[in-house]
DNA sequence: GTCTATAATTCGATAGAC
DNA sequence: GTCTATCGAATTATAGAC
């Protein structure tokens, strides 16, 4: 079912404003202005602010299921796989850092019911990244490509190291301003460092 | 200069409500009710919402300078120091996880001017944790207790690994509920894992 | 479907009595 | 200093014309 142009314009504007201001800080008028439509139309198409907010969260969530893991990565050795995963994961998180922070905030304020979001979304990739990584790890251990690792702890290590830079970025930038070029080079350094640290930890010899 | 009881009650209540709801979501009436005072008194003592909010941020920030590093840790080997630091850091973050998330959110929404906060606060411990860790690392390298590491990357690794559990907790709890006892044991597992990973990476033999 | 006008409500802030 | 009462602005939501 294809959405009308106006409807889509409103959703796009709503995503932008809600992510920038949060649910409580966002104003219906500002969303209407940003979408270039009459404020009344927001209510015509989406009833009220709560309904529009839910629509926004669903849209953002759907985008977060775009996986960093592709079929083509199946043939890689685990060492190669890990390197490619980290590279793609950093890029993926960098492009969605604001969405992640927004969701994290609204989830912890209980403005978002995770179960409703998750059950309602058809993850087009079937398994989630956690499951795929678990399988790949178990496989590499069986093939003796890596030592026996605790899967949960390893994935927590990996996610921690990948995500922190983006989470702390607003603070870092508030203290020591950093332009996009500097951020890009910091990201590249982190990719190398995270791979080095984790691979050294799990490689066999 | 000692604050009156009423004034302090208002600040305590304001910290609670602002952290729970965010600046935009917090209501002056709710703060007054929580403090058990008439709403008008908030304006009498703090003029307006912005001023009260700034007071709250200053209070929270002051609490964040309580260092996890004590004098007594100076005599430890670096291996012992790292272990103790991680242990104390996890406990410290666990007690302040909501405050951290609140500040992170408001800073990125530009509701908080970091320079105003930092310059206005007398850090009673002189150096910040980043500086202390840098010094300690340089010292350990000079004494050949650990290999030559890139100080910035090592500290980013450490902070990433320490903080992520608490940042992601609202999501984890939203999907798979976890009571305080389970959280406590997860924290203990993470302390061990983070120390193991980092120490293996930097030890010499 | 889209607009103008406005109702209804919430909320921060203030006036003024005590 | 503290309270009651209330103002006025901001904001969501709706009524009704076109």
GROMACS .gro file of C-alpha atoms (C1' of nucleotides) in nm:
model
  446
    1UNK     CA    1   0.000   0.000   0.000
    2UNK     CA    2   0.168   0.312  -0.125
    3UNK     CA    3   0.145   0.628   0.078
    4UNK     CA    4   0.046   0.960  -0.069
    5UNK     CA    5   0.319   1.216  -0.121
    6UNK     CA    6   0.181   1.449   0.147
    7UNK     CA    7   0.162   1.167   0.396
    8UNK     CA    8   0.523   1.070   0.328
    9UNK     CA    9   0.637   1.432   0.349
   10UNK     CA   10   0.480   1.458   0.692
   11UNK     CA   11   0.646   1.139   0.813
   12UNK     CA   12   0.987   1.250   0.687
   13UNK     CA   13   0.953   1.587   0.856
   14UNK     CA   14   0.824   1.425   1.175
   15UNK     CA   15   1.121   1.189   1.190
   16UNK     CA   16   1.356   1.484   1.157
   17UNK     CA   17   1.190   1.698   1.423
   18UNK     CA   18   1.119   1.419   1.672
   19UNK     CA   19   1.478   1.293   1.653
   20UNK     CA   20   1.614   1.645   1.693
   21UNK     CA   21   1.387   1.755   1.979
   22UNK     CA   22   1.252   1.440   2.140
   23UNK     CA   23   0.883   1.363   2.180
   24UNK     CA   24   0.817   1.628   2.444
   25UNK     CA   25   1.022   1.897   2.275
   26UNK     CA   26   0.878   1.847   1.926
   27UNK     CA   27   0.602   2.084   1.813
   28UNK     CA   28   0.331   1.990   1.566
   29UNK     CA   29   0.362   2.335   1.409
   30UNK     CA   30   0.733   2.288   1.347
   31UNK     CA   31   0.673   1.951   1.184
   32UNK     CA   32   0.407   2.105   0.960
   33UNK     CA   33   0.636   2.391   0.861
   34UNK     CA   34   0.921   2.152   0.792
   35UNK     CA   35   0.695   1.938   0.574
   36UNK     CA   36   0.555   2.245   0.404
   37UNK     CA   37   0.192   2.160   0.481
   38UNK     CA   38  -0.089   2.302   0.688
   39UNK     CA   39  -0.072   2.195   1.051
   40UNK     CA   40  -0.426   2.063   1.032
   41UNK     CA   41  -0.320   1.793   0.788
   42UNK     CA   42  -0.108   1.624   1.052
   43UNK     CA   43  -0.428   1.554   1.241
   44UNK     CA   44  -0.617   1.460   0.928
   45UNK     CA   45  -0.365   1.191   0.838
   46UNK     CA   46  -0.239   1.080   1.178
   47UNK     CA   47  -0.511   1.174   1.428
   48UNK     CA   48  -0.291   1.308   1.707
   49UNK     CA   49   0.065   1.357   1.824
   50UNK     CA   50   0.088   1.016   1.991
   51UNK     CA   51  -0.014   0.838   1.672
   52UNK     CA   52   0.232   1.036   1.462
   53UNK     CA   53   0.506   0.964   1.714
   54UNK     CA   54   0.436   0.591   1.696
   55UNK     CA   55   0.453   0.609   1.317
   56UNK     CA   56   0.790   0.783   1.342
   57UNK     CA   57   0.927   0.521   1.579
   58UNK     CA   58   0.813   0.242   1.349
   59UNK     CA   59   0.982   0.409   1.053
   60UNK     CA   60   1.310   0.455   1.238
   61UNK     CA   61   1.299   0.102   1.372
   62UNK     CA   62   1.244  -0.044   1.026
   63UNK     CA   63   1.555   0.133   0.905
   64UNK     CA   64   1.758  -0.017   1.189
   65UNK     CA   65   1.706  -0.369   1.060
   66UNK     CA   66   1.915  -0.298   0.755
   67UNK     CA   67   2.183  -0.548   0.836
   68UNK     CA   68   2.555  -0.496   0.820
   69UNK     CA   69   2.593  -0.865   0.741
   70UNK     CA   70   2.552  -0.977   0.382
   71UNK     CA   71   2.540  -1.319   0.217
   72UNK     CA   72   2.873  -1.253   0.048
   73UNK     CA   73   3.043  -1.252   0.389
   74UNK     CA   74   2.969  -1.623   0.437
   75UNK     CA   75   3.274  -1.733   0.244
   76UNK     CA   76   3.521  -1.522   0.441
   77UNK     CA   77   3.751  -1.660   0.709
   78UNK     CA   78   3.651  -1.545   1.055
   79UNK     CA   79   3.943  -1.305   1.064
   80UNK     CA   80   3.828  -1.143   0.741
   81UNK     CA   81   3.466  -1.154   0.852
   82UNK     CA   82   3.546  -0.972   1.177
   83UNK     CA   83   3.740  -0.703   0.997
   84UNK     CA   84   3.462  -0.644   0.744
   85UNK     CA   85   3.193  -0.652   1.013
   86UNK     CA   86   3.367  -0.386   1.222
   87UNK     CA   87   3.422  -0.167   0.918
   88UNK     CA   88   3.060  -0.186   0.810
   89UNK     CA   89   2.924  -0.163   1.164
   90UNK     CA   90   3.108   0.164   1.232
   91UNK     CA   91   2.977   0.315   0.908
   92UNK     CA   92   2.627   0.193   0.983
   93UNK     CA   93   2.629   0.339   1.335
   94UNK     CA   94   2.776   0.667   1.217
   95UNK     CA   95   2.489   0.717   0.974
   96UNK     CA   96   2.228   0.637   1.239
   97UNK     CA   97   2.379   0.778   1.556
   98UNK     CA   98   2.102   1.033   1.612
   99UNK     CA   99   1.828   0.775   1.559
  100UNK     CA  100   1.992   0.541   1.807
  101UNK     CA  101   2.023   0.808   2.071
  102UNK     CA  102   1.663   0.916   2.018
  103UNK     CA  103   1.531   0.561   2.053
  104UNK     CA  104   1.746   0.492   2.357
  105UNK     CA  105   1.613   0.801   2.530
  106UNK     CA  106   1.247   0.746   2.448
  107UNK     CA  107   1.269   0.377   2.539
  108UNK     CA  108   1.412   0.457   2.880
  109UNK     CA  109   1.144   0.726   2.931
  110UNK     CA  110   0.893   0.454   2.842
  111UNK     CA  111   0.755   0.654   2.552
  112UNK     CA  112   0.825   0.352   2.335
  113UNK     CA  113   0.701   0.002   2.400
  114UNK     CA  114   0.974  -0.223   2.263
  115UNK     CA  115   0.754  -0.529   2.237
  116UNK     CA  116   0.501  -0.348   2.022
  117UNK     CA  117   0.775  -0.227   1.791
  118UNK     CA  118   0.961  -0.554   1.761
  119UNK     CA  119   0.664  -0.784   1.718
  120UNK     CA  120   0.506  -0.546   1.470
  121UNK     CA  121   0.811  -0.524   1.248
  122UNK     CA  122   0.892  -0.793   1.000
  123UNK     CA  123   1.266  -0.813   1.014
  124UNK     CA  124   1.339  -0.878   0.646
  125UNK     CA  125   1.671  -1.041   0.730
  126UNK     CA  126   1.520  -1.312   0.946
  127UNK     CA  127   1.778  -1.338   1.219
  128UNK     CA  128   1.905  -1.037   1.410
  129UNK     CA  129   2.274  -0.941   1.420
  130UNK     CA  130   2.318  -1.101   1.761
  131UNK     CA  131   2.198  -1.440   1.637
  132UNK     CA  132   2.402  -1.422   1.319
  133UNK     CA  133   2.716  -1.334   1.512
  134UNK     CA  134   2.654  -1.616   1.759
  135UNK     CA  135   2.624  -1.867   1.477
  136UNK     CA  136   2.933  -1.739   1.301
  137UNK     CA  137   3.131  -1.754   1.626
  138UNK     CA  138   3.021  -2.109   1.702
  139UNK     CA  139   3.116  -2.210   1.352
  140UNK     CA  140   3.464  -2.053   1.377
  141UNK     CA  141   3.523  -2.222   1.712
  142UNK     CA  142   3.420  -2.561   1.567
  143UNK     CA  143   3.659  -2.512   1.277
  144UNK     CA  144   3.932  -2.411   1.520
  145UNK     CA  145   3.978  -2.077   1.350
  146UNK     CA  146   3.956  -1.910   1.692
  147UNK     CA  147   3.986  -2.018   2.053
  148UNK     CA  148   3.678  -2.109   2.255
  149UNK     CA  149   3.520  -1.782   2.354
  150UNK     CA  150   3.217  -1.694   2.564
  151UNK     CA  151   2.980  -1.585   2.288
  152UNK     CA  152   2.778  -1.340   2.496
  153UNK     CA  153   3.080  -1.166   2.643
  154UNK     CA  154   3.254  -1.146   2.307
  155UNK     CA  155   2.953  -0.984   2.141
  156UNK     CA  156   2.918  -0.741   2.431
  157UNK     CA  157   3.286  -0.652   2.392
  158UNK     CA  158   3.239  -0.597   2.021
  159UNK     CA  159   2.922  -0.390   2.053
  160UNK     CA  160   3.071  -0.183   2.335
  161UNK     CA  161   3.380  -0.100   2.135
  162UNK     CA  162   3.183  -0.024   1.818
  163UNK     CA  163   2.911   0.191   1.969
  164UNK     CA  164   3.080   0.401   2.236
  165UNK     CA  165   3.243   0.655   2.007
  166UNK     CA  166   2.907   0.758   1.866
  167UNK     CA  167   2.733   0.765   2.200
  168UNK     CA  168   2.995   0.988   2.357
  169UNK     CA  169   3.033   1.209   2.052
  170UNK     CA  170   2.805   1.497   2.163
  171UNK     CA  171   3.013   1.533   2.480
  172UNK     CA  172   3.345   1.507   2.300
  173UNK     CA  173   3.232   1.766   2.048
  174UNK     CA  174   3.102   1.990   2.326
  175UNK     CA  175   3.443   1.998   2.493
  176UNK     CA  176   3.678   1.975   2.199
  177UNK     CA  177   3.501   2.061   1.873
  178UNK     CA  178   3.568   1.809   1.600
  179UNK     CA  179   3.467   1.859   1.239
  180UNK     CA  180   3.346   1.583   1.008
  181UNK     CA  181   3.691   1.519   0.862
  182UNK     CA  182   3.842   1.472   1.207
  183UNK     CA  183   3.555   1.246   1.304
  184UNK     CA  184   3.609   1.040   0.991
  185UNK     CA  185   3.974   0.985   1.072
  186UNK     CA  186   3.894   0.904   1.436
  187UNK     CA  187   3.649   0.644   1.310
  188UNK     CA  188   3.914   0.487   1.089
  189UNK     CA  189   4.158   0.470   1.378
  190UNK     CA  190   3.895   0.309   1.599
  191UNK     CA  191   3.810   0.047   1.335
  192UNK     CA  192   4.173  -0.064   1.326
  193UNK     CA  193   4.213  -0.058   1.703
  194UNK     CA  194   3.896  -0.255   1.774
  195UNK     CA  195   3.985  -0.521   1.519
  196UNK     CA  196   4.340  -0.547   1.653
  197UNK     CA  197   4.224  -0.581   2.014
  198UNK     CA  198   3.956  -0.840   1.946
  199UNK     CA  199   4.143  -1.048   1.694
  200UNK     CA  200   4.450  -1.071   1.918
  201UNK     CA  201   4.220  -1.192   2.190
  202UNK     CA  202   4.062  -1.477   1.998
  203UNK     CA  203   4.316  -1.592   1.743
  204UNK     CA  204   4.468  -1.929   1.815
  205UNK     CA  205   4.844  -1.892   1.779
  206UNK     CA  206   2.669   2.918   5.230
  207UNK     CA  207   2.416   2.671   5.357
  208UNK     CA  208   2.090   2.631   5.175
  209UNK     CA  209   1.759   2.631   5.351
  210UNK     CA  210   1.583   2.302   5.391
  211UNK     CA  211   1.301   2.400   5.154
  212UNK     CA  212   1.549   2.508   4.890
  213UNK     CA  213   1.734   2.180   4.916
  214UNK     CA  214   1.410   1.981   4.906
  215UNK     CA  215   1.319   2.155   4.582
  216UNK     CA  216   1.657   2.084   4.425
  217UNK     CA  217   1.642   1.717   4.523
  218UNK     CA  218   1.294   1.681   4.380
  219UNK     CA  219   1.392   1.873   4.066
  220UNK     CA  220   1.691   1.644   4.007
  221UNK     CA  221   1.464   1.343   4.034
  222UNK     CA  222   1.194   1.472   3.800
  223UNK     CA  223   1.425   1.630   3.542
  224UNK     CA  224   1.634   1.313   3.517
  225UNK     CA  225   1.324   1.097   3.486
  226UNK     CA  226   1.138   1.312   3.233
  227UNK     CA  227   1.397   1.534   3.067
  228UNK     CA  228   1.379   1.914   3.058
  229UNK     CA  229   1.084   1.933   2.820
  230UNK     CA  230   0.888   1.654   2.984
  231UNK     CA  231   0.934   1.775   3.342
  232UNK     CA  232   0.649   1.974   3.498
  233UNK     CA  233   0.693   2.240   3.763
  234UNK     CA  234   0.379   2.112   3.936
  235UNK     CA  235   0.522   1.759   3.956
  236UNK     CA  236   0.847   1.888   4.105
  237UNK     CA  237   0.654   2.087   4.364
  238UNK     CA  238   0.440   1.786   4.455
  239UNK     CA  239   0.747   1.566   4.481
  240UNK     CA  240   0.917   1.819   4.708
  241UNK     CA  241   0.600   1.862   4.912
  242UNK     CA  242   0.588   2.239   4.865
  243UNK     CA  243   0.365   2.491   4.695
  244UNK     CA  244   0.440   2.534   4.326
  245UNK     CA  245   0.483   2.906   4.373
  246UNK     CA  246   0.790   2.851   4.589
  247UNK     CA  247   0.983   2.711   4.295
  248UNK     CA  248   0.957   3.054   4.135
  249UNK     CA  249   1.029   3.232   4.460
  250UNK     CA  250   1.359   3.049   4.506
  251UNK     CA  251   1.467   2.983   4.148
  252UNK     CA  252   1.289   3.244   3.937
  253UNK     CA  253   1.191   3.023   3.644
  254UNK     CA  254   1.219   2.676   3.494
  255UNK     CA  255   1.540   2.751   3.304
  256UNK     CA  256   1.715   2.866   3.620
  257UNK     CA  257   1.601   2.563   3.816
  258UNK     CA  258   1.714   2.337   3.534
  259UNK     CA  259   2.061   2.494   3.535
  260UNK     CA  260   2.081   2.443   3.911
  261UNK     CA  261   1.991   2.076   3.862
  262UNK     CA  262   2.258   2.029   3.596
  263UNK     CA  263   2.520   2.189   3.819
  264UNK     CA  264   2.424   1.959   4.106
  265UNK     CA  265   2.442   1.648   3.892
  266UNK     CA  266   2.770   1.756   3.737
  267UNK     CA  267   2.929   1.819   4.074
  268UNK     CA  268   2.843   1.464   4.176
  269UNK     CA  269   3.012   1.330   3.864
  270UNK     CA  270   3.351   1.458   3.973
  271UNK     CA  271   3.359   1.213   4.258
  272UNK     CA  272   3.658   1.023   4.135
  273UNK     CA  273   3.699   0.649   4.118
  274UNK     CA  274   4.071   0.696   4.167
  275UNK     CA  275   4.203   0.738   4.519
  276UNK     CA  276   4.545   0.818   4.660
  277UNK     CA  277   4.578   0.469   4.801
  278UNK     CA  278   4.584   0.329   4.449
  279UNK     CA  279   4.919   0.494   4.379
  280UNK     CA  280   5.117   0.211   4.535
  281UNK     CA  281   4.954  -0.065   4.332
  282UNK     CA  282   5.116  -0.234   4.036
  283UNK     CA  283   4.951  -0.140   3.708
  284UNK     CA  284   4.786  -0.480   3.690
  285UNK     CA  285   4.632  -0.430   4.033
  286UNK     CA  286   4.546  -0.069   3.955
  287UNK     CA  287   4.360  -0.167   3.637
  288UNK     CA  288   4.162  -0.433   3.819
  289UNK     CA  289   4.062  -0.198   4.098
  290UNK     CA  290   3.983   0.083   3.857
  291UNK     CA  291   3.748  -0.134   3.652
  292UNK     CA  292   3.578  -0.263   3.965
  293UNK     CA  293   3.519   0.084   4.104
  294UNK     CA  294   3.432   0.236   3.767
  295UNK     CA  295   3.154  -0.016   3.705
  296UNK     CA  296   3.008   0.050   4.050
  297UNK     CA  297   3.035   0.424   4.000
  298UNK     CA  298   2.862   0.411   3.661
  299UNK     CA  299   2.590   0.182   3.788
  300UNK     CA  300   2.496   0.429   4.059
  301UNK     CA  301   2.486   0.720   3.815
  302UNK     CA  302   2.357   0.561   3.497
  303UNK     CA  303   2.040   0.771   3.481
  304UNK     CA  304   2.228   1.094   3.543
  305UNK     CA  305   2.472   1.014   3.266
  306UNK     CA  306   2.197   0.938   3.019
  307UNK     CA  307   2.012   1.255   3.113
  308UNK     CA  308   2.319   1.474   3.066
  309UNK     CA  309   2.410   1.306   2.740
  310UNK     CA  310   2.063   1.372   2.603
  311UNK     CA  311   2.039   1.733   2.715
  312UNK     CA  312   2.391   1.809   2.596
  313UNK     CA  313   2.316   1.681   2.250
  314UNK     CA  314   1.987   1.877   2.244
  315UNK     CA  315   2.200   2.180   2.339
  316UNK     CA  316   1.999   2.239   2.654
  317UNK     CA  317   2.327   2.227   2.843
  318UNK     CA  318   2.631   2.436   2.766
  319UNK     CA  319   2.926   2.217   2.859
  320UNK     CA  320   3.175   2.500   2.888
  321UNK     CA  321   2.959   2.685   3.137
  322UNK     CA  322   2.929   2.371   3.347
  323UNK     CA  323   3.292   2.268   3.336
  324UNK     CA  324   3.446   2.610   3.394
  325UNK     CA  325   3.198   2.686   3.670
  326UNK     CA  326   3.270   2.369   3.862
  327UNK     CA  327   3.575   2.338   4.079
  328UNK     CA  328   3.682   1.983   4.027
  329UNK     CA  329   3.794   1.899   4.379
  330UNK     CA  330   4.025   1.628   4.253
  331UNK     CA  331   4.231   1.856   4.032
  332UNK     CA  332   4.291   1.635   3.735
  333UNK     CA  333   4.013   1.454   3.556
  334UNK     CA  334   4.006   1.076   3.519
  335UNK     CA  335   4.138   1.095   3.163
  336UNK     CA  336   4.449   1.283   3.273
  337UNK     CA  337   4.512   1.058   3.570
  338UNK     CA  338   4.483   0.748   3.357
  339UNK     CA  339   4.717   0.895   3.097
  340UNK     CA  340   4.980   0.965   3.361
  341UNK     CA  341   4.945   0.622   3.515
  342UNK     CA  342   4.977   0.456   3.175
  343UNK     CA  343   5.287   0.655   3.082
  344UNK     CA  344   5.440   0.560   3.416
  345UNK     CA  345   5.367   0.189   3.368
  346UNK     CA  346   5.514   0.198   3.018
  347UNK     CA  347   5.829   0.367   3.146
  348UNK     CA  348   5.865   0.104   3.416
  349UNK     CA  349   5.809  -0.169   3.156
  350UNK     CA  350   5.512  -0.304   3.346
  351UNK     CA  351   5.315  -0.300   3.021
  352UNK     CA  352   5.395  -0.274   2.651
  353UNK     CA  353   5.391   0.061   2.473
  354UNK     CA  354   5.027   0.141   2.412
  355UNK     CA  355   4.853   0.428   2.239
  356UNK     CA  356   4.716   0.610   2.543
  357UNK     CA  357   4.410   0.761   2.373
  358UNK     CA  358   4.302   0.437   2.210
  359UNK     CA  359   4.353   0.240   2.530
  360UNK     CA  360   4.142   0.479   2.734
  361UNK     CA  361   3.871   0.476   2.466
  362UNK     CA  362   3.877   0.095   2.478
  363UNK     CA  363   3.846   0.101   2.856
  364UNK     CA  364   3.568   0.360   2.867
  365UNK     CA  365   3.378   0.185   2.588
  366UNK     CA  366   3.390  -0.148   2.765
  367UNK     CA  367   3.298   0.000   3.103
  368UNK     CA  368   3.012   0.220   2.995
  369UNK     CA  369   2.824   0.027   2.729
  370UNK     CA  370   2.640  -0.211   2.960
  371UNK     CA  371   2.472   0.078   3.138
  372UNK     CA  372   2.392   0.270   2.823
  373UNK     CA  373   2.225  -0.028   2.660
  374UNK     CA  374   2.048  -0.141   2.974
  375UNK     CA  375   1.707   0.018   2.907
  376UNK     CA  376   1.691  -0.168   2.577
  377UNK     CA  377   1.810  -0.497   2.723
  378UNK     CA  378   1.557  -0.468   3.004
  379UNK     CA  379   1.285  -0.376   2.756
  380UNK     CA  380   1.339  -0.695   2.559
  381UNK     CA  381   1.442  -0.937   2.829
  382UNK     CA  382   1.349  -0.812   3.175
  383UNK     CA  383   1.636  -0.834   3.421
  384UNK     CA  384   1.599  -0.778   3.793
  385UNK     CA  385   1.859  -0.610   4.012
  386UNK     CA  386   2.016  -0.938   4.119
  387UNK     CA  387   2.065  -1.047   3.759
  388UNK     CA  388   2.206  -0.707   3.673
  389UNK     CA  389   2.448  -0.732   3.964
  390UNK     CA  390   2.580  -1.065   3.845
  391UNK     CA  391   2.603  -0.942   3.485
  392UNK     CA  392   2.809  -0.650   3.612
  393UNK     CA  393   3.045  -0.885   3.797
  394UNK     CA  394   3.092  -1.095   3.484
  395UNK     CA  395   3.166  -0.787   3.279
  396UNK     CA  396   3.423  -0.659   3.529
  397UNK     CA  397   3.617  -0.984   3.497
  398UNK     CA  398   3.586  -0.998   3.119
  399UNK     CA  399   3.694  -0.637   3.064
  400UNK     CA  400   3.997  -0.678   3.289
  401UNK     CA  401   4.094  -1.006   3.121
  402UNK     CA  402   4.065  -0.858   2.772
  403UNK     CA  403   4.258  -0.540   2.845
  404UNK     CA  404   4.528  -0.691   3.062
  405UNK     CA  405   4.601  -0.964   2.810
  406UNK     CA  406   4.638  -0.692   2.552
  407UNK     CA  407   4.894  -0.483   2.737
  408UNK     CA  408   5.090  -0.722   2.959
  409UNK     CA  409   5.445  -0.782   2.851
  410UNK     CA  410   5.498  -1.156   2.856
  411DG     C1'  411  -0.832   1.712   0.083
  412DT     C1'  412  -0.711   2.148   0.236
  413DC     C1'  413  -0.783   2.573   0.447
  414DT     C1'  414  -0.912   2.946   0.827
  415DA     C1'  415  -1.061   3.014   1.258
  416DT     C1'  416  -1.106   2.890   1.706
  417DA     C1'  417  -1.206   2.585   2.095
  418DA     C1'  418  -0.995   2.343   2.487
  419DT     C1'  419  -0.634   2.255   2.768
  420DT     C1'  420  -0.202   2.265   2.976
  421DC     C1'  421   0.147   2.505   3.194
  422DG     C1'  422   0.476   2.856   3.339
  423DA     C1'  423   0.458   3.265   3.577
  424DT     C1'  424   0.274   3.655   3.870
  425DA     C1'  425  -0.030   3.950   4.176
  426DG     C1'  426  -0.157   4.026   4.610
  427DA     C1'  427  -0.332   3.872   5.076
  428DC     C1'  428  -0.151   3.710   5.508
  429DG     C1'  429   0.813   3.311   5.332
  430DT     C1'  430   0.408   3.095   5.199
  431DC     C1'  431  -0.043   3.065   5.021
  432DT     C1'  432  -0.472   3.125   4.694
  433DA     C1'  433  -0.619   3.275   4.285
  434DT     C1'  434  -0.557   3.374   3.830
  435DC     C1'  435  -0.342   3.557   3.411
  436DG     C1'  436  -0.148   3.487   2.963
  437DA     C1'  437   0.114   3.233   2.643
  438DA     C1'  438   0.180   2.821   2.409
  439DT     C1'  439   0.008   2.415   2.208
  440DT     C1'  440  -0.285   2.031   2.076
  441DA     C1'  441  -0.695   1.940   1.859
  442DT     C1'  442  -1.141   2.030   1.617
  443DA     C1'  443  -1.537   2.272   1.367
  444DG     C1'  444  -1.688   2.403   0.953
  445DA     C1'  445  -1.633   2.650   0.497
  446DC     C1'  446  -1.466   2.561   0.033
   0.00000   0.00000   0.00000
